[in-house]
mmCIF file with all atom_site columns, C-alpha atoms in Angstrom:
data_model
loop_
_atom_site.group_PDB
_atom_site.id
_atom_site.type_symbol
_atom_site.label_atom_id
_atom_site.label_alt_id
_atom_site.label_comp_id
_atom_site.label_asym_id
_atom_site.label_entity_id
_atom_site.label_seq_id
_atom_site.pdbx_PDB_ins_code
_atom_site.Cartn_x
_atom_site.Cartn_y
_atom_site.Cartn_z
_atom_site.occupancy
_atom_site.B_iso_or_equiv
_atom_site.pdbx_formal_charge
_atom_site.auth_seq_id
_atom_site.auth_comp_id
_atom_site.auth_asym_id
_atom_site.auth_atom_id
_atom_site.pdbx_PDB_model_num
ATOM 1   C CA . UNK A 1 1   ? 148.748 82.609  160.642 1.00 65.00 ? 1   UNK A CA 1
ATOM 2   C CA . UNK A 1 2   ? 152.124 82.347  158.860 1.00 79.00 ? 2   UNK A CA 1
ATOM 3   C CA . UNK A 1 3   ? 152.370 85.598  157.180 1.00 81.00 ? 3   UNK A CA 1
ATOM 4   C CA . UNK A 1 4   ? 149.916 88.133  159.049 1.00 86.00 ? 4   UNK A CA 1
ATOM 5   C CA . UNK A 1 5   ? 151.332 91.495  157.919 1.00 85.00 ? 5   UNK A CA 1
ATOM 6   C CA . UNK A 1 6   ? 150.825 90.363  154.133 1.00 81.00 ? 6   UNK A CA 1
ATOM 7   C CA . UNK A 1 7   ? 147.308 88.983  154.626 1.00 83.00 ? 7   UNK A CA 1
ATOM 8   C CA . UNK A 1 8   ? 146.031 92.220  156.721 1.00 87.00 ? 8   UNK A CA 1
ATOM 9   C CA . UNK A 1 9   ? 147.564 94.298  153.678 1.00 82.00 ? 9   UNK A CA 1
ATOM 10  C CA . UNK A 1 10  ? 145.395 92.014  151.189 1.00 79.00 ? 10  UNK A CA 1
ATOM 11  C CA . UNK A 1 11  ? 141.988 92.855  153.433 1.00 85.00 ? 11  UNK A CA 1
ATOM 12  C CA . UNK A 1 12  ? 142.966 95.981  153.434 1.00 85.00 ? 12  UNK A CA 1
ATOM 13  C CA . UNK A 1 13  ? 143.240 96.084  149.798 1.00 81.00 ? 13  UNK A CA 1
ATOM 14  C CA . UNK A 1 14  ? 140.515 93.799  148.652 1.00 83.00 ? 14  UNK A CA 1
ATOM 15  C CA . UNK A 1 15  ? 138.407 96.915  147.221 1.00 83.00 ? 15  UNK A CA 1
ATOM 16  C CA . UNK A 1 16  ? 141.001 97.715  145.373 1.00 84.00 ? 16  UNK A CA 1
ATOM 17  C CA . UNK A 1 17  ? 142.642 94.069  144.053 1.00 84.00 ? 17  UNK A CA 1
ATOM 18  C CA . UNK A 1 18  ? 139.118 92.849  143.506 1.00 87.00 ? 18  UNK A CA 1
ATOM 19  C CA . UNK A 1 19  ? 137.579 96.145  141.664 1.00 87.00 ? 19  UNK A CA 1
ATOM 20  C CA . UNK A 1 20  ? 138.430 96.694  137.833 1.00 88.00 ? 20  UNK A CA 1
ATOM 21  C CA . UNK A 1 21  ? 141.703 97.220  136.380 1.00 90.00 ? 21  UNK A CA 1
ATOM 22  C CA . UNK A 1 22  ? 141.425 100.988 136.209 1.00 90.00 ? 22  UNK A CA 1
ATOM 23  C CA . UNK A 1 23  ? 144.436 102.252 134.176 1.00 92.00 ? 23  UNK A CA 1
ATOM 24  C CA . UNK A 1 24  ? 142.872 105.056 132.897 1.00 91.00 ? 24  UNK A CA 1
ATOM 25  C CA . UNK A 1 25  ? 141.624 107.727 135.511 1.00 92.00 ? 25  UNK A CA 1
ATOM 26  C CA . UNK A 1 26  ? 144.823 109.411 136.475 1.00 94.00 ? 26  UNK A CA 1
ATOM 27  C CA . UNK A 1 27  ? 143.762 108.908 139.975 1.00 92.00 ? 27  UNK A CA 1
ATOM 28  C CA . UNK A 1 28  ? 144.069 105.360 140.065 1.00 89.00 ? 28  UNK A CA 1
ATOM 29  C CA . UNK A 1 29  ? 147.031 104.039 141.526 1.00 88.00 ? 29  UNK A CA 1
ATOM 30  C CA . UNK A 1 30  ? 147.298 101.424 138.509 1.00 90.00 ? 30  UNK A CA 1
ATOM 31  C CA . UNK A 1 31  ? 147.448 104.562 135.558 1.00 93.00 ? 31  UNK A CA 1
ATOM 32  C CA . UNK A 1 32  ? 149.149 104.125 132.131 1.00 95.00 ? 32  UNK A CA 1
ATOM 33  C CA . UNK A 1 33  ? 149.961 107.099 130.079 1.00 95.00 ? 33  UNK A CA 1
ATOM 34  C CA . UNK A 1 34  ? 151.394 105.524 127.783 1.00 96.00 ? 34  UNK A CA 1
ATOM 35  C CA . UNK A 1 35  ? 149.195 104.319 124.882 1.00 95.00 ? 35  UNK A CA 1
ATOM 36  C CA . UNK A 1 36  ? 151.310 101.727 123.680 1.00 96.00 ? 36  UNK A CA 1
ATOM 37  C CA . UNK A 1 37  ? 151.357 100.060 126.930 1.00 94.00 ? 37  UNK A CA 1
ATOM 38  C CA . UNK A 1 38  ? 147.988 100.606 127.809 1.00 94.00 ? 38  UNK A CA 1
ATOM 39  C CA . UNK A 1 39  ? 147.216 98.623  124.323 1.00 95.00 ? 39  UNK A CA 1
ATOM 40  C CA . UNK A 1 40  ? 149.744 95.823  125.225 1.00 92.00 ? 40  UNK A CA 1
ATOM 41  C CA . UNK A 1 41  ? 147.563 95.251  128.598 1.00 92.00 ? 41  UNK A CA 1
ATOM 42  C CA . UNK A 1 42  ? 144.089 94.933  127.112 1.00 93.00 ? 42  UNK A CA 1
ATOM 43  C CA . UNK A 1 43  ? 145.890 92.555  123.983 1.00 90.00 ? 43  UNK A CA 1
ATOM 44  C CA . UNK A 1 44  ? 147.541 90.131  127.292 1.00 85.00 ? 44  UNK A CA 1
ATOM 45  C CA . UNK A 1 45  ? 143.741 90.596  129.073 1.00 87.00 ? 45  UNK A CA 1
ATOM 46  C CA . UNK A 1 46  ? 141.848 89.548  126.138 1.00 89.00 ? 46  UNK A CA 1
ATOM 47  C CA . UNK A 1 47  ? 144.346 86.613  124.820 1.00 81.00 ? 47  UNK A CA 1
ATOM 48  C CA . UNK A 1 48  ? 144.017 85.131  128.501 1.00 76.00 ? 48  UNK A CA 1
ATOM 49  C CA . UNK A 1 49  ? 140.499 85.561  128.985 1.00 82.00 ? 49  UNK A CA 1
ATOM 50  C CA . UNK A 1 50  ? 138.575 87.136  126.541 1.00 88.00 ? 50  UNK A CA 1
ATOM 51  C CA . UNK A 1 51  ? 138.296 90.735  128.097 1.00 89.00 ? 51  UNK A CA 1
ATOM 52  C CA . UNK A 1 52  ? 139.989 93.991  127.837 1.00 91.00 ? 52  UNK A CA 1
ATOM 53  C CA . UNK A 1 53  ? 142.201 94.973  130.568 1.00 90.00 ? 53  UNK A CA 1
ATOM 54  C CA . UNK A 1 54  ? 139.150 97.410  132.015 1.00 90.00 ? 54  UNK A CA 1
ATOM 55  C CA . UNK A 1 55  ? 136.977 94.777  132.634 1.00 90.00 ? 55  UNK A CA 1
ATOM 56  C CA . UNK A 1 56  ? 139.556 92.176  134.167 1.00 90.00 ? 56  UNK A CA 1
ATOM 57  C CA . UNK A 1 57  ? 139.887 92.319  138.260 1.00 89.00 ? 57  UNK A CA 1
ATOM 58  C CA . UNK A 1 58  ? 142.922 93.657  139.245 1.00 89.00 ? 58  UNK A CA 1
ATOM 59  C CA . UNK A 1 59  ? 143.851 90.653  141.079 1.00 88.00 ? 59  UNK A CA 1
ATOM 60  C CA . UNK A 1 60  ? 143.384 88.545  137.903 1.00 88.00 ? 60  UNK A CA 1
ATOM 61  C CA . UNK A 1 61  ? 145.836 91.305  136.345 1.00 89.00 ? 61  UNK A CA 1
ATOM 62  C CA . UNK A 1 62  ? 148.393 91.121  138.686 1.00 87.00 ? 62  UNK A CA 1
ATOM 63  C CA . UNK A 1 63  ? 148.760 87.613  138.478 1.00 87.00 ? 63  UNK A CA 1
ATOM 64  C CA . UNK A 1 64  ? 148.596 87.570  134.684 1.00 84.00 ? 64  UNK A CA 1
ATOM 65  C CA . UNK A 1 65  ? 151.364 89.721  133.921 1.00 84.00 ? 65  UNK A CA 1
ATOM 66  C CA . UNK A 1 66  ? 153.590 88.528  137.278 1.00 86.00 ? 66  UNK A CA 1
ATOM 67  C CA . UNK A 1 67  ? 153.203 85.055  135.655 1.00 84.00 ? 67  UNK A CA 1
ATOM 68  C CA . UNK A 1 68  ? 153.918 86.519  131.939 1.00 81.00 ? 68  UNK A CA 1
ATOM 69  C CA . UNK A 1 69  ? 156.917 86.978  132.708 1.00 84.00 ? 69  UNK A CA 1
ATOM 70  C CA . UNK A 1 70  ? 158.051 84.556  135.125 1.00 86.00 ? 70  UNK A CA 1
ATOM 71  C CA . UNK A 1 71  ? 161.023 82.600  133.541 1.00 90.00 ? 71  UNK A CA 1
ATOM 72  C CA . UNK A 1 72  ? 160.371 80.161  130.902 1.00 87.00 ? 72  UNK A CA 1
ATOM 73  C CA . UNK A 1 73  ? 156.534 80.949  130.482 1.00 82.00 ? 73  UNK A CA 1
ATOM 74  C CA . UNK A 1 74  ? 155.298 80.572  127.142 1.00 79.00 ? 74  UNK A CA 1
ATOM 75  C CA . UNK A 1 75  ? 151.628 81.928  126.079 1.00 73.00 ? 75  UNK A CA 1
ATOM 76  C CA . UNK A 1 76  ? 150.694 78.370  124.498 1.00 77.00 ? 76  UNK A CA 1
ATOM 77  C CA . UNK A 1 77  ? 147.285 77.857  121.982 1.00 76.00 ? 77  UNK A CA 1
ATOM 78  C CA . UNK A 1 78  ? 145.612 74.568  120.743 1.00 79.00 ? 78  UNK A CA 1
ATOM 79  C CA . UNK A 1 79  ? 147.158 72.904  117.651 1.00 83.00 ? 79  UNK A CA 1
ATOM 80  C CA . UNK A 1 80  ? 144.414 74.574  115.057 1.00 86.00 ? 80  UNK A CA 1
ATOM 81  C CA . UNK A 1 81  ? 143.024 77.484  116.763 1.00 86.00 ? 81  UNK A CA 1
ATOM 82  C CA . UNK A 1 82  ? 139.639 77.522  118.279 1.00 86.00 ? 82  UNK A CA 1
ATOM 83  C CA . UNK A 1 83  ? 138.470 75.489  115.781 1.00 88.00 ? 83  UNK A CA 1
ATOM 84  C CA . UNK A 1 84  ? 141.079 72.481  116.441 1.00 90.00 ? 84  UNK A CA 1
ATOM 85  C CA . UNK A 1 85  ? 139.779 73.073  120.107 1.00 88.00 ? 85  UNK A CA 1
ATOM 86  C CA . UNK A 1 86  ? 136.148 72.732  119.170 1.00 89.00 ? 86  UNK A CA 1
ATOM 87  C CA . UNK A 1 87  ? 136.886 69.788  116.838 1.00 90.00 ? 87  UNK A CA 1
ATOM 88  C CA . UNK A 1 88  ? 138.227 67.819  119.490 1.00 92.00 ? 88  UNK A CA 1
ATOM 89  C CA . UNK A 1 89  ? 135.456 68.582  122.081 1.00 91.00 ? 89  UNK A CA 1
ATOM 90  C CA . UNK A 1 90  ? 133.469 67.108  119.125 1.00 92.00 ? 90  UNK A CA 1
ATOM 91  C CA . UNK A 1 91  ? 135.507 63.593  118.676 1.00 93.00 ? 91  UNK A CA 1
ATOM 92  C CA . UNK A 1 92  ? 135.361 63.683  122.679 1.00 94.00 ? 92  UNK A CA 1
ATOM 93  C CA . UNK A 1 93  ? 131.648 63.372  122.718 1.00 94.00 ? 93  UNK A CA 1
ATOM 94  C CA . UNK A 1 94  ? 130.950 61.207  119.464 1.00 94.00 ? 94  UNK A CA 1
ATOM 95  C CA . UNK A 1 95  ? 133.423 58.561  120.767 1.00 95.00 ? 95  UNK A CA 1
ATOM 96  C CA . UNK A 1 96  ? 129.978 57.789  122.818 1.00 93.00 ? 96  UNK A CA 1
ATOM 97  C CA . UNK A 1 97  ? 127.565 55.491  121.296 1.00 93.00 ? 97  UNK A CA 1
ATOM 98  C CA . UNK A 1 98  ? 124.246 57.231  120.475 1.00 92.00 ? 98  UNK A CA 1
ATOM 99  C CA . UNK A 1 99  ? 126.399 60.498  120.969 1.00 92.00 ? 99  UNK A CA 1
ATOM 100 C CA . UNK A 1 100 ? 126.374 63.657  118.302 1.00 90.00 ? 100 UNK A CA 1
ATOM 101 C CA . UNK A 1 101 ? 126.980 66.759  117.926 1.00 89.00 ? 101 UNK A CA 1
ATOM 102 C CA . UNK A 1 102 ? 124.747 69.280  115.822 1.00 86.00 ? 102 UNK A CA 1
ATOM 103 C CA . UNK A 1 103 ? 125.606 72.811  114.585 1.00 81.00 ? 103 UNK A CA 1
ATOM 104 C CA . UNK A 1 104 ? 123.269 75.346  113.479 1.00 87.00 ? 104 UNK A CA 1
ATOM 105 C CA . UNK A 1 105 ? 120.299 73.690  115.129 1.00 89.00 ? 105 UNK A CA 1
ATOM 106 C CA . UNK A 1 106 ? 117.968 74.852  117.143 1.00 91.00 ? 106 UNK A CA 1
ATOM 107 C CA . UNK A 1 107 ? 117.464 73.295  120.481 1.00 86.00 ? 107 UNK A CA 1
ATOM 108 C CA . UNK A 1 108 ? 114.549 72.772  122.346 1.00 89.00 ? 108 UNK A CA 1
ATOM 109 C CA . UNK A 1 109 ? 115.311 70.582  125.263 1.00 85.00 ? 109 UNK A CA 1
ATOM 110 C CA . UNK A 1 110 ? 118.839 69.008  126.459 1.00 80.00 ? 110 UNK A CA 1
#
């Protein structure tokens, strides 16, 4: 092992960096008093992946605001939203003879 001190630390840790982003309960050695902050978290938690801050791992955290910030990162969306997203997935899969795509249908088999 390269870099034992570091990976004993992580073991050590893992209850902690893989349990919920607690930044709430005072006790918690990842607390934010300050509201605006604490707001500015859960908006970068649900951007990236679609939950607030609390329900994130703390790992996942970590790494999202480390790389956030990292020089020259830019918080990139498709051309068109969602939609332009869902649009293409849709040209993706029709380019396929005997291909579609339905919405609003029910489905009874795939």
């Amino acid at each position: 092992l390269r870099y034992p001190g570091p990976f004993v630390n992580v073991v050590k840790d893992a209850s902690t960096i893989l349990g919920p982003f607690d930044m709430e309960d005072p006790s918690s050695p990842f607390y934010v008093e300050d509201q605006f902050l604490r707001n500015y978290l859960d908006l970068i938690a649900f951007l990236l992946q679609g939950l607030p801050a609390s329900g994130t791992l703390t790992a996942v955290m970590a790494y999202m605001v480390e790389d956030f910030y990292r020089e020259g990162a830019v918080m990139d969306f498709p051309r068109g939203g969602s939609r332009g997203l869902v649009e293409a997935l849709a040209r993706g899969v029709t380019k396929r003879s005997g291909c579609d795509v339905r919405r609003s249908t029910t489905v009874e088999r795939v």
